[in-house]
XYZ file of C-alpha atoms in Angstrom:
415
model
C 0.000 0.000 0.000
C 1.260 3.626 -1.044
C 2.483 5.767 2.435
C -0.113 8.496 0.885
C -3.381 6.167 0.573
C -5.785 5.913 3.536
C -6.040 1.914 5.233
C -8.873 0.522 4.141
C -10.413 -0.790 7.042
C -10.721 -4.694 6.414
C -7.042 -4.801 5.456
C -5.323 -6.612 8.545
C -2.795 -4.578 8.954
C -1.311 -3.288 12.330
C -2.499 -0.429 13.997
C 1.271 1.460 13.945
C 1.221 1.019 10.435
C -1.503 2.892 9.856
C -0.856 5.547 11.971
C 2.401 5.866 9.817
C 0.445 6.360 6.995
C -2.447 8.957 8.284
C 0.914 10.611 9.603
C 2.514 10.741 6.319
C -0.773 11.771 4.479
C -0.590 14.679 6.684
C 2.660 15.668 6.316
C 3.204 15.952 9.619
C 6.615 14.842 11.227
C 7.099 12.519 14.277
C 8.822 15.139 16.409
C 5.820 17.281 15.732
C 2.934 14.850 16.363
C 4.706 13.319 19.601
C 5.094 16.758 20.936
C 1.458 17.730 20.458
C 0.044 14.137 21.875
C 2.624 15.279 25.177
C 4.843 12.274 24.290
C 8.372 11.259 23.302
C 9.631 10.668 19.203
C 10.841 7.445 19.925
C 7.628 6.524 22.135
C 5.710 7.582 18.889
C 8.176 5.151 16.529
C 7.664 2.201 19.043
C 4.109 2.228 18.353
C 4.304 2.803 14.525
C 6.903 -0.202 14.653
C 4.242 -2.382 16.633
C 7.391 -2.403 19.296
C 4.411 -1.473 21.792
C 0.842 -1.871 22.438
C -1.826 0.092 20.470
C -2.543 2.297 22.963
C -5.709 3.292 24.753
C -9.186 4.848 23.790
C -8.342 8.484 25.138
C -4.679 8.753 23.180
C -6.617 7.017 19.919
C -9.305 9.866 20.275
C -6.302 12.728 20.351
C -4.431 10.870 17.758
C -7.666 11.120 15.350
C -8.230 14.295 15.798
C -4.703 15.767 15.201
C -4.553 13.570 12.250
C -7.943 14.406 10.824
C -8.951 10.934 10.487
C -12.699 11.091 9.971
C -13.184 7.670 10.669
C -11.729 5.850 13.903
C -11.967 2.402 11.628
C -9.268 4.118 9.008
C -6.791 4.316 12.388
C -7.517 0.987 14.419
C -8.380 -1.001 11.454
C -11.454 -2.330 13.802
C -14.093 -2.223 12.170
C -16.539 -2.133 15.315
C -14.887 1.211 15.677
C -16.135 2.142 11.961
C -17.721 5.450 13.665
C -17.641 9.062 11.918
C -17.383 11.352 14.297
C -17.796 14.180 12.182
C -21.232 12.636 11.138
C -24.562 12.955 13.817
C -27.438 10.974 14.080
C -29.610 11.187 11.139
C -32.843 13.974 12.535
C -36.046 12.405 12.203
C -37.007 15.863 9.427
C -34.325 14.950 7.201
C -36.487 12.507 4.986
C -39.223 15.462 4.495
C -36.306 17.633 3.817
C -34.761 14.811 1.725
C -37.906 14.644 -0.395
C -38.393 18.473 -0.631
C -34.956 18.840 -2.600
C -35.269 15.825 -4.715
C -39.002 17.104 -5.584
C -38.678 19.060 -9.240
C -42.339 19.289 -9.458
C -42.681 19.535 -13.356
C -46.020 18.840 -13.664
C -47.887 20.273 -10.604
C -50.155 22.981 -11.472
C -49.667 24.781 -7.886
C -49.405 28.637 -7.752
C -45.830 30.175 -6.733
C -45.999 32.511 -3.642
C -44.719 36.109 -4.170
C -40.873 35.890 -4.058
C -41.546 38.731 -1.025
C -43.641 35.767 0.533
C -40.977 33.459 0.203
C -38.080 35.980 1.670
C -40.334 36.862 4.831
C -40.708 33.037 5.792
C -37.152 32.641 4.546
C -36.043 35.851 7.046
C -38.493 34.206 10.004
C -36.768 30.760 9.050
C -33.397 32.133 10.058
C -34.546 34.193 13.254
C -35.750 30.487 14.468
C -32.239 28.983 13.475
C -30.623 31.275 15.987
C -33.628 31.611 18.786
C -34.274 28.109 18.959
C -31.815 25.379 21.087
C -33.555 22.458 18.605
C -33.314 24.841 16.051
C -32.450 21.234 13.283
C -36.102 20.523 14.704
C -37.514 24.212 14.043
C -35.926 24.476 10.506
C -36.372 20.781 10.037
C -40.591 21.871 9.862
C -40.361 24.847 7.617
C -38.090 23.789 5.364
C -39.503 21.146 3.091
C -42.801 23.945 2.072
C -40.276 26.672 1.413
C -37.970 24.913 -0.576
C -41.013 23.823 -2.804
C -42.458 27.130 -2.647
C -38.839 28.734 -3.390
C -38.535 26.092 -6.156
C -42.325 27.451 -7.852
C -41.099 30.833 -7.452
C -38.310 30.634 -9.435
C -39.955 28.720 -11.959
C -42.903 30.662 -12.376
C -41.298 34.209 -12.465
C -42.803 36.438 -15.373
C -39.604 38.353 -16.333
C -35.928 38.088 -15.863
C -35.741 40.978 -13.446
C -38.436 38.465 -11.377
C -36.361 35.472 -11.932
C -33.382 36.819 -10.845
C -34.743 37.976 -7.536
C -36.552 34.504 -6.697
C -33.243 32.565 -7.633
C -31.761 35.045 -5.211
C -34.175 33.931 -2.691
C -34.018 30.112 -4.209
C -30.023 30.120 -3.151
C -30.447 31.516 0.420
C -32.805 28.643 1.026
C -30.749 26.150 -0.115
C -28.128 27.431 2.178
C -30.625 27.461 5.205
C -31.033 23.326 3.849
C -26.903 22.863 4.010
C -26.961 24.243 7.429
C -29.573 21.922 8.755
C -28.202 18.937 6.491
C -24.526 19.294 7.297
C -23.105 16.453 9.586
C -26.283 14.150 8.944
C -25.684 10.845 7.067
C -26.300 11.926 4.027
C -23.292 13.551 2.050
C -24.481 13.373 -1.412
C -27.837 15.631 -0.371
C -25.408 17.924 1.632
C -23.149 18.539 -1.876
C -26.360 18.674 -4.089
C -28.187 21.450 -1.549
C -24.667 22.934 -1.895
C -24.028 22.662 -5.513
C -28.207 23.705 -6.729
C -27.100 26.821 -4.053
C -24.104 27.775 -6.067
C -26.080 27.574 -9.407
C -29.268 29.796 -7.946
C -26.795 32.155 -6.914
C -25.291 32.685 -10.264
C -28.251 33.038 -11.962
C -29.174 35.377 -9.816
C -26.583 38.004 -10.288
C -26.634 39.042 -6.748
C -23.244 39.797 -5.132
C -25.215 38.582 -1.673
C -26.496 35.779 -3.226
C -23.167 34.298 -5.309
C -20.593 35.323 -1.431
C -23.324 33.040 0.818
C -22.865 30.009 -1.610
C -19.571 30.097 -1.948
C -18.776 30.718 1.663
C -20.525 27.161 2.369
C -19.538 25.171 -0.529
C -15.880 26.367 0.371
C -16.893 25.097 4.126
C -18.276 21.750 2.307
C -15.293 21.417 0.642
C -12.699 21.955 3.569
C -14.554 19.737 5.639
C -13.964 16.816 3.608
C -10.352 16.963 4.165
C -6.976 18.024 3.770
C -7.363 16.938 -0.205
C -9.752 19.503 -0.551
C -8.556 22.436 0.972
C -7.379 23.433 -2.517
C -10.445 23.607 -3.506
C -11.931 25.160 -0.935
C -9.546 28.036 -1.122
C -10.068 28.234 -4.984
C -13.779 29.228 -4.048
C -12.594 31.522 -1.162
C -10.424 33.552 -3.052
C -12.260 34.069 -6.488
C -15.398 34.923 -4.728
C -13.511 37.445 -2.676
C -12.255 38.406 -6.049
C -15.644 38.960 -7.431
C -17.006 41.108 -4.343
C -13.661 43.217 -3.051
C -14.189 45.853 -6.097
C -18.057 46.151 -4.814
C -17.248 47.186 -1.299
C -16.756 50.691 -2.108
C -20.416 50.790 -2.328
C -21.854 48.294 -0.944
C -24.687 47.647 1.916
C -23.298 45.744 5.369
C -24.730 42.679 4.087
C -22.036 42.513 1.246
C -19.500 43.555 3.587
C -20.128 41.199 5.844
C -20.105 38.307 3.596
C -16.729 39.859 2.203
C -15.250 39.443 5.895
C -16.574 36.081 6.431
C -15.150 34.997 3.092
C -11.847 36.480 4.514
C -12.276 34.885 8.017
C -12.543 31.326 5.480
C -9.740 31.683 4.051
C -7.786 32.297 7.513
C -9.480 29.168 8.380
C -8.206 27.040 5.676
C -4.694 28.441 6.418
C -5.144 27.348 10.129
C -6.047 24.063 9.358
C -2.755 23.611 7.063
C -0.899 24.972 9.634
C -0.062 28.102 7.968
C 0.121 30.593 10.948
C 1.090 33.804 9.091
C -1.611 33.640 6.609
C -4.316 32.278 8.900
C -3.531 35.361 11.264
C -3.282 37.713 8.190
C -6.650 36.896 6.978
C -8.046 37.465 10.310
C -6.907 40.509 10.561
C -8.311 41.541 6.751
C -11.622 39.985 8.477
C -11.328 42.109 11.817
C -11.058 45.289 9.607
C -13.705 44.344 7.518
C -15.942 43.921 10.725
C -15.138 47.087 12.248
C -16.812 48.626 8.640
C -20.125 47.437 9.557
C -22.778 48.898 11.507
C -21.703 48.246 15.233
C -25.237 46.412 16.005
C -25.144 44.252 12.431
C -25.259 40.530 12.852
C -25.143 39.162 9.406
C -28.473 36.241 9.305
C -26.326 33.587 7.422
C -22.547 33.490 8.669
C -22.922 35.069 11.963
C -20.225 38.024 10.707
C -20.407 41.030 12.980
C -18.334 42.616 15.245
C -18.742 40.482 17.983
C -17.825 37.145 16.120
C -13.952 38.172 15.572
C -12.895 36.949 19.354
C -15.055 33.566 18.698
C -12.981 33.665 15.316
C -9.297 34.198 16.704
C -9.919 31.004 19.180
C -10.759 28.995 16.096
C -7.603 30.072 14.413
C -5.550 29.495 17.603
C -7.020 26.060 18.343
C -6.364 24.845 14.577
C -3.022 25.808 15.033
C -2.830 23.767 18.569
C -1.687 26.955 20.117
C -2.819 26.053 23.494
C -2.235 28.990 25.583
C -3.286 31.251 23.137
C -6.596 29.690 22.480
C -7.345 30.140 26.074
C -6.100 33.580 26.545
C -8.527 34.295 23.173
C -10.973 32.439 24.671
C -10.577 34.362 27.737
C -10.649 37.617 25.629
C -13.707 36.686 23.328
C -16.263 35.611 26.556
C -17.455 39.250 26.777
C -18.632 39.702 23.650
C -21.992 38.743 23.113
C -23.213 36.327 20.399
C -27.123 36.678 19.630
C -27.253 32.876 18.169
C -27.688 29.888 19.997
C -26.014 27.750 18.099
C -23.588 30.197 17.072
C -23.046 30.278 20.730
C -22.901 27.014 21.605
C -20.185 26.302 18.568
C -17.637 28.801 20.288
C -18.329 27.516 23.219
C -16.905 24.105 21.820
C -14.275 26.088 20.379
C -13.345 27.222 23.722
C -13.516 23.396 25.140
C -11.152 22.690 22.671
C -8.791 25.722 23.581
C -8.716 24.058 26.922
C -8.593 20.631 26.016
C -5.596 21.335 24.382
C -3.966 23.310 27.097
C -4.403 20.518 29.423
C -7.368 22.043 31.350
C -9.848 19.264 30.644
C -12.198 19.988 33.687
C -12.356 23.103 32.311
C -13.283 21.994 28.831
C -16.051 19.587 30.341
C -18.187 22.315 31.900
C -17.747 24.864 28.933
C -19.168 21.984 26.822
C -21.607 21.468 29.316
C -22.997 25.590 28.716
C -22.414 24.702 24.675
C -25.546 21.697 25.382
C -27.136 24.573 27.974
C -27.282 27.260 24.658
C -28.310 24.948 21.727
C -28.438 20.964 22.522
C -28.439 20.170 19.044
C -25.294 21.908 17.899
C -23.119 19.659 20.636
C -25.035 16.530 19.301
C -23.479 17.076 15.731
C -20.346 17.937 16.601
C -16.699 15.681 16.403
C -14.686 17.950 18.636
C -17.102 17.958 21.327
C -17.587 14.562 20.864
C -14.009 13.159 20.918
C -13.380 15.447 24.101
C -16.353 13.796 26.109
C -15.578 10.052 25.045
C -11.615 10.641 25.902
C -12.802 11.886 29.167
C -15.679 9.060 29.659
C -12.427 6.901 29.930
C -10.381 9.297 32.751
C -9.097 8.202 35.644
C -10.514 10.744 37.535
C -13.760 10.467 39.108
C -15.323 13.581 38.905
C -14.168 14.235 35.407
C -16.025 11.028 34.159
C -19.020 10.974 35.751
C -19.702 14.566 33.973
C -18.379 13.513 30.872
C -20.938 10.134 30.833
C -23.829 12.736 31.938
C -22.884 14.518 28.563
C -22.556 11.156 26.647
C -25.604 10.195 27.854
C -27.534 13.725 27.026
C -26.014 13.314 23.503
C -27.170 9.579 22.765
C -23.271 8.483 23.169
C -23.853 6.386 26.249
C -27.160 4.591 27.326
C -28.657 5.927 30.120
């Protein structure tokens, strides 16, 4: 097998060798991964070697992570294990939703609503998304009728002028679908909601409209992995492109889509690794923020003012800078965030800021406030999951009792 392929699960091979190969996939040297799993080089080579025991649940878990393996069964070769943590349960809506998307209705003979109809639902769809702790279950229920009614709209429009504002509309509900759709088993639905977005968008003409669907498809794209990051940035950057010579005159909506397109693309550099340019596109983001109306709190990507501390401790934690995630997670806790589950993802942000910096009772009860703002953002998400199973397994009492109350709140554990 090639260093640069990814085990396939059923091949028997040992558990060091494929950790040698998700290492080498990675690009990421032995010094470096020892020193950020707080263990020796040549402890690391003993296990790659097989000269020691595969070693425990917890060190597997922080092994994953740092190596972006998506699923455990790719790192133990056990297929029991076969478990993407990156993926949720599947949300009892997701069939209607399913249906709604895959529904062209050709042949029905049902009147579009005003595209004004559409974009107040569409607006009141949102508000729900960040109001709501089940907000999957509020936007789950509205959004197989407007995608349909979205859908008519377009199709129905009596001029171009009308067409182009529906499609508009069209693309920002598809957008609202990839948020509820993202980390449910269904990947192919997630990358057509994402892909119809990006085409709505363009017909639309709307600067808005064409920065929101590239700003997720780049997300869809990085979140697949390291072999798409390219790609991801390729979206980034020509959308930011298209939209940097409209600033001069354009509303806070554009602006703020500009910044979170910036804040992306300091993402994507975290993730490689690349501090300088993950830093340097924060900073283009932070000054693109501080253009905005101080109260704006942009419905889609959560760009405002008050995002940019929540930001820098994502940028810090992808670069497993420890101390400074928790002195920007320190920094960013004054700042309010209106959205729940905006919320309740920096607060899992933060747990992984002190996860990292070896404050794991810490990171236990901030995930516990991330379930207390918006249950069903913890339930979908890896990080917060990998944290409570590696602590399910501590040696410390306290620390795993609260970590099993978690597991069990998030279906991880039976009661």
């Amino acid at each position: 097998m090639p260093v640069d392929a990814t085990p396939d699960p059923s091949d028997p091979i040992a558990f060091g060798q494929r950790l040698l190969i998700l290492r080498e996939k990675r690009g990421m040297s032995r010094p470096v991964l020892s020193g950020l799993l707080g263990m020796s080089a040549s402890w690391l080579k003993q296990v790659e070697k097989g000269q020691i025991q595969m070693p425990k649940l917890p060190m597997i878990l922080r092994i994953a992570e740092l190596l972006r393996v998506r699923d455990l069964s790719d790192l133990t070769g056990d297929q029991s294990l076969s478990t993407d943590l990156f993926i949720g349960p599947g949300h009892p809506r997701l069939g209607a939703v399913q249906a709604a998307v895959n529904d062209f209705m050709l042949t029905t003979s049902q009147q579009a609503p005003p595209t004004a109809h559409v974009r107040a639902r569409l607006a009141r769809a949102w508000a729900a998304r960040h109001h709501a702790p089940n907000h999957r279950e509020v936007v789950g229920e509205l959004l197989p009728d407007l995608i349909r009614d979205a859908q008519l709209a377009a199709r129905q429009a009596d001029s171009a002028a009308d067409r182009r504002t529906a499609q508009a509309a069209l693309s920002e509900v598809y957008s609202l679908s990839q948020f509820f759709v993202a980390y449910q088993p269904d990947s192919a639905l997630l990358w057509r909601v994402a892909e119809r977005g990006m085409v709505s968008a363009q017909e639309s003409e709307d600067p808005h409209a064409i920065g929101v669907a590239a700003w997720l498809a780049a997300q869809a794209h990085r979140d697949t992995g390291p072999s798409h990051f390219d790609a991801a940035d390729a979206i980034t950057l020509e959308a930011l492109r298209y939209l940097t010579p409209l600033l001069s005159d354009a509303d806070d909506a554009v602006r703020a889509i500009t910044g979170a397109l910036q804040f992306e693309a300091g993402y994507t550099a975290a993730r490689r690794g690349e501090e300088g340019a993950a830093w340097g596109w924060w900073d283009q983001a932070d000054r693109t923020s501080k253009s905005l109306s101080p109260s704006y709190y942009h419905p889609v990507t959560s760009f405002s003012r008050a995002i940019m501390g929540a930001h820098a401790v994502t940028v810090a934690v992808e670069l497993r800078s420890g101390g400074e995630s928790v002195r920007q997670a320190v920094d960013s806790d004054a700042a309010p965030i209106p959205s729940r589950p905006r919320l309740a993802r920096h607060r899992i942000e933060e747990a992984r800021a002190y996860q990292l910096d070896g404050q794991p009772e810490v990171a236990l009860s901030t995930l516990e406030r991330a379930h207390k703002a918006a249950p069903e953002t913890i339930k979908y998400n890896g990080y917060a999951k990998r944290i409570i199973l590696e602590e399910v397994e501590s040696k410390t009492p306290a620390r795993r009792q609260a970590a099993a109350r978690l597991a069990v709140e998030l279906g991880l554990l039976a009661a």
